[in-house]
């Protein structure tokens, strides 16, 4: 199934329900249904999939996901003002849209979904990175979801797909590319949103690998990477000081050079170091 639905234009929906955008909730809405359909398509074939959407707002992307054939959409929205607009969409797609009025950071979303699951969202900027890190670091892999298709500020998108050696390479690149293939699939100028944010945005598509690229304990890897990049201009031996008593020996045992900086260390190197540290 494909195509734009027969519900009213989003500008009318916003006016009818008084949905003035609130900055505190990161509300920059997408009102062009051709664009929301394109974002939905960038998530791949949705037929037969449950889709988790965080922050549907007035429902532009939600409508795209349903029109593109998602089996069910579970949409988690914190702002109760959006619920009547979302109820109209649910009525147009009987049995296929479940709306949860909740904070995505507090919700046990997995309980509401059946595999195969894709996560697709124009994320609120204030919680986007936190949600991404949670989705990337469950204790067990592969996760419940097959792919993430997420809108971020362009600068954050660049950090997710960055390779070693540059300024953008850091915690997000290591955590994302350790367990996923990650690529930027679409860039959007500020004018694509209402109201326009100050910066450009981009959609990142992450596909979960069947298993992580290199073995490592996710908690230990997270701690190592967070500390290494917290003082990214320092050499590894200084940046990681205090993590474990004999850190310099562990760095060497992992095959790394203590005088290197974190941004020079590939994902494989951080995983080797995490294994050395976990070995006790
Ligand atoms: N998906 C809509 C679109 O593309 O037009 C709206 C996107 S807007 C950038 C972010 C949405 O996330 C808003 O509707 C906002 O109310 C909602 N939101 C903000 N914080 C949230 C949270 N912690 N949990 C769930 N929804 C949240």
Short mmCIF file of N, CA, C and O in Angstrom, two decimals, residues 152-210:
data_model
loop_
_atom_site.label_atom_id
_atom_site.label_comp_id
_atom_site.label_asym_id
_atom_site.label_seq_id
_atom_site.Cartn_x
_atom_site.Cartn_y
_atom_site.Cartn_z
N UNK A 152 17.57 13.63 13.21
CA UNK A 152 18.42 14.31 14.19
C UNK A 152 18.85 15.65 13.62
O UNK A 152 18.77 15.88 12.41
N UNK A 153 19.38 16.50 14.50
CA UNK A 153 20.09 17.67 14.00
C UNK A 153 21.24 17.14 13.14
O UNK A 153 21.84 16.11 13.47
N UNK A 154 21.56 17.83 12.05
CA UNK A 154 22.57 17.36 11.11
C UNK A 154 23.88 17.01 11.82
O UNK A 154 24.54 16.01 11.50
N UNK A 155 24.25 17.84 12.77
CA UNK A 155 25.52 17.64 13.47
C UNK A 155 25.52 16.30 14.25
O UNK A 155 26.53 15.59 14.28
N UNK A 156 24.38 15.95 14.83
CA UNK A 156 24.28 14.68 15.55
C UNK A 156 24.31 13.51 14.56
O UNK A 156 24.98 12.50 14.78
N UNK A 157 23.61 13.68 13.43
CA UNK A 157 23.62 12.64 12.39
C UNK A 157 25.05 12.38 11.92
O UNK A 157 25.47 11.22 11.78
N UNK A 158 25.81 13.45 11.72
CA UNK A 158 27.21 13.30 11.27
C UNK A 158 28.03 12.56 12.32
O UNK A 158 28.93 11.80 11.98
N UNK A 159 27.72 12.79 13.60
CA UNK A 159 28.47 12.10 14.67
C UNK A 159 28.15 10.60 14.69
O UNK A 159 29.02 9.79 15.00
N UNK A 160 26.92 10.25 14.36
CA UNK A 160 26.52 8.83 14.39
C UNK A 160 27.25 8.03 13.30
O UNK A 160 27.65 6.89 13.53
N UNK A 161 27.47 8.65 12.13
CA UNK A 161 28.06 7.90 11.01
C UNK A 161 29.55 8.18 10.85
O UNK A 161 30.17 7.69 9.90
N UNK A 162 30.15 8.97 11.77
CA UNK A 162 31.56 9.39 11.61
C UNK A 162 32.52 8.20 11.67
O UNK A 162 32.28 7.21 12.37
N UNK A 163 33.64 8.34 10.94
CA UNK A 163 34.72 7.35 10.97
C UNK A 163 35.84 7.88 11.86
O UNK A 163 35.95 9.09 12.08
N UNK A 164 36.74 6.99 12.35
CA UNK A 164 37.83 7.45 13.20
C UNK A 164 38.69 8.50 12.51
O UNK A 164 38.80 8.52 11.29
N UNK A 165 39.28 9.37 13.33
CA UNK A 165 40.25 10.33 12.79
C UNK A 165 39.74 11.75 12.71
O UNK A 165 40.51 12.68 12.49
N UNK A 166 38.44 11.95 12.88
CA UNK A 166 37.91 13.32 12.76
C UNK A 166 37.24 13.78 14.03
O UNK A 166 37.06 13.00 14.97
N UNK A 167 36.84 15.05 14.02
CA UNK A 167 36.22 15.66 15.21
C UNK A 167 34.85 15.05 15.53
O UNK A 167 34.43 15.02 16.67
N UNK A 168 34.13 14.59 14.48
CA UNK A 168 32.78 14.08 14.71
C UNK A 168 32.80 12.68 15.34
O UNK A 168 31.80 12.24 15.91
N UNK A 169 33.93 11.99 15.23
CA UNK A 169 34.02 10.61 15.75
C UNK A 169 34.06 10.64 17.28
O UNK A 169 34.87 11.34 17.88
N UNK A 170 33.16 9.85 17.89
CA UNK A 170 33.10 9.84 19.35
C UNK A 170 32.20 8.72 19.84
O UNK A 170 32.00 7.71 19.16
N UNK A 171 31.63 8.94 21.02
CA UNK A 171 30.81 7.92 21.68
C UNK A 171 29.68 7.42 20.78
O UNK A 171 29.44 6.21 20.66
N UNK A 172 28.96 8.34 20.13
CA UNK A 172 27.81 7.92 19.32
C UNK A 172 28.24 7.05 18.15
O UNK A 172 27.59 6.05 17.83
N UNK A 173 29.36 7.41 17.48
CA UNK A 173 29.83 6.62 16.34
C UNK A 173 30.20 5.22 16.78
O UNK A 173 29.84 4.23 16.14
N UNK A 174 30.91 5.10 17.91
CA UNK A 174 31.36 3.78 18.38
C UNK A 174 30.15 2.93 18.75
O UNK A 174 30.02 1.78 18.30
N UNK A 175 29.25 3.48 19.55
CA UNK A 175 28.10 2.67 20.00
C UNK A 175 27.20 2.29 18.82
O UNK A 175 26.69 1.17 18.74
N UNK A 176 27.00 3.22 17.86
CA UNK A 176 26.11 2.95 16.73
C UNK A 176 26.73 1.92 15.78
O UNK A 176 26.09 0.93 15.41
N UNK A 177 27.99 2.14 15.42
CA UNK A 177 28.58 1.29 14.38
C UNK A 177 29.12 -0.03 14.94
O UNK A 177 29.41 -0.95 14.17
N UNK A 178 29.22 -0.15 16.23
CA UNK A 178 29.61 -1.42 16.84
C UNK A 178 28.56 -2.51 16.56
O UNK A 178 28.86 -3.66 16.26
N UNK A 179 27.28 -2.09 16.63
CA UNK A 179 26.20 -3.08 16.51
C UNK A 179 25.29 -2.86 15.32
O UNK A 179 24.34 -3.62 15.12
N UNK A 180 25.55 -1.82 14.52
CA UNK A 180 24.65 -1.49 13.40
C UNK A 180 25.43 -1.04 12.17
O UNK A 180 26.56 -0.57 12.29
N UNK A 181 24.78 -1.15 11.01
CA UNK A 181 25.20 -0.38 9.84
C UNK A 181 24.45 0.94 9.93
O UNK A 181 23.23 0.94 10.14
N UNK A 182 25.16 2.05 9.79
CA UNK A 182 24.51 3.36 9.96
C UNK A 182 24.82 4.25 8.76
O UNK A 182 25.97 4.34 8.34
N UNK A 183 23.77 4.89 8.20
CA UNK A 183 24.03 5.84 7.11
C UNK A 183 22.99 6.97 7.13
O UNK A 183 21.86 6.77 7.60
N UNK A 184 23.42 8.12 6.63
CA UNK A 184 22.50 9.25 6.49
C UNK A 184 21.74 9.05 5.18
O UNK A 184 22.36 8.84 4.13
N UNK A 185 20.40 9.07 5.25
CA UNK A 185 19.63 8.79 4.03
C UNK A 185 18.94 10.03 3.47
O UNK A 185 18.46 10.01 2.34
N UNK A 186 18.89 11.12 4.24
CA UNK A 186 18.18 12.31 3.76
C UNK A 186 18.60 13.53 4.57
O UNK A 186 18.75 13.42 5.79
N UNK A 187 18.82 14.64 3.90
CA UNK A 187 19.09 15.90 4.60
C UNK A 187 17.86 16.80 4.48
O UNK A 187 17.18 16.77 3.45
N UNK A 188 17.55 17.57 5.52
CA UNK A 188 16.39 18.47 5.47
C UNK A 188 16.80 19.86 5.95
O UNK A 188 17.43 20.00 7.02
N UNK A 189 16.43 20.91 5.18
CA UNK A 189 16.75 22.27 5.62
C UNK A 189 15.78 22.69 6.73
O UNK A 189 14.70 22.09 6.88
N UNK A 190 16.12 23.75 7.48
CA UNK A 190 15.21 24.20 8.55
C UNK A 190 13.79 24.48 8.05
O UNK A 190 12.81 24.20 8.75
N UNK A 191 13.67 24.99 6.80
CA UNK A 191 12.35 25.38 6.27
C UNK A 191 11.40 24.19 6.09
O UNK A 191 10.20 24.38 5.85
N UNK A 192 11.92 22.97 6.19
CA UNK A 192 11.03 21.80 6.04
C UNK A 192 10.10 21.67 7.25
O UNK A 192 9.12 20.93 7.21
N UNK A 193 10.43 22.38 8.35
CA UNK A 193 9.70 22.23 9.61
C UNK A 193 8.90 23.49 9.93
O UNK A 193 9.25 24.59 9.53
N UNK A 194 7.85 23.31 10.73
CA UNK A 194 7.04 24.42 11.24
C UNK A 194 6.97 24.32 12.76
O UNK A 194 6.45 23.31 13.26
N UNK A 195 7.51 25.28 13.50
CA UNK A 195 8.35 26.38 13.04
C UNK A 195 9.74 25.86 12.65
O UNK A 195 10.13 24.79 13.13
N UNK A 196 10.49 26.62 11.82
CA UNK A 196 11.82 26.13 11.43
C UNK A 196 12.79 26.19 12.61
O UNK A 196 12.84 27.20 13.31
N UNK A 197 13.54 25.12 12.86
CA UNK A 197 14.58 25.18 13.90
C UNK A 197 15.76 26.01 13.40
O UNK A 197 15.79 26.39 12.23
N UNK A 198 16.75 26.25 14.27
CA UNK A 198 17.89 27.08 13.87
C UNK A 198 18.87 26.33 12.97
O UNK A 198 19.64 26.93 12.24
N UNK A 199 18.83 24.99 13.04
CA UNK A 199 19.85 24.18 12.35
C UNK A 199 19.21 23.22 11.35
O UNK A 199 18.01 22.97 11.40
N UNK A 200 20.05 22.69 10.44
CA UNK A 200 19.57 21.68 9.49
C UNK A 200 19.41 20.33 10.18
O UNK A 200 19.97 20.12 11.26
N UNK A 201 18.68 19.44 9.54
CA UNK A 201 18.42 18.11 10.11
C UNK A 201 18.78 17.04 9.10
O UNK A 201 19.00 17.33 7.92
N UNK A 202 18.83 15.80 9.56
CA UNK A 202 19.09 14.68 8.65
C UNK A 202 18.44 13.42 9.22
O UNK A 202 18.32 13.27 10.44
N UNK A 203 18.05 12.54 8.31
CA UNK A 203 17.50 11.24 8.73
C UNK A 203 18.62 10.21 8.66
O UNK A 203 19.32 10.10 7.64
N UNK A 204 18.80 9.47 9.76
CA UNK A 204 19.80 8.40 9.82
C UNK A 204 19.07 7.07 9.85
O UNK A 204 18.06 6.92 10.57
N UNK A 205 19.56 6.12 9.05
CA UNK A 205 18.98 4.77 9.05
C UNK A 205 20.02 3.81 9.61
O UNK A 205 21.15 3.73 9.10
N UNK A 206 19.64 3.12 10.69
CA UNK A 206 20.55 2.15 11.32
C UNK A 206 19.91 0.77 11.24
O UNK A 206 18.74 0.60 11.63
N UNK A 207 20.66 -0.19 10.72
CA UNK A 207 20.17 -1.57 10.64
C UNK A 207 20.93 -2.40 11.65
O UNK A 207 22.17 -2.40 11.65
N UNK A 208 20.21 -3.11 12.51
CA UNK A 208 20.87 -3.93 13.54
C UNK A 208 21.62 -5.09 12.87
O UNK A 208 21.05 -5.81 12.05
N UNK A 209 22.89 -5.26 13.21
CA UNK A 209 23.65 -6.41 12.73
C UNK A 209 23.19 -7.65 13.51
O UNK A 209 22.75 -7.52 14.66
N UNK A 210 23.30 -8.85 12.93
CA UNK A 210 22.89 -10.05 13.67
C UNK A 210 23.68 -10.20 14.96
O UNK A 210 23.17 -10.68 15.97
#
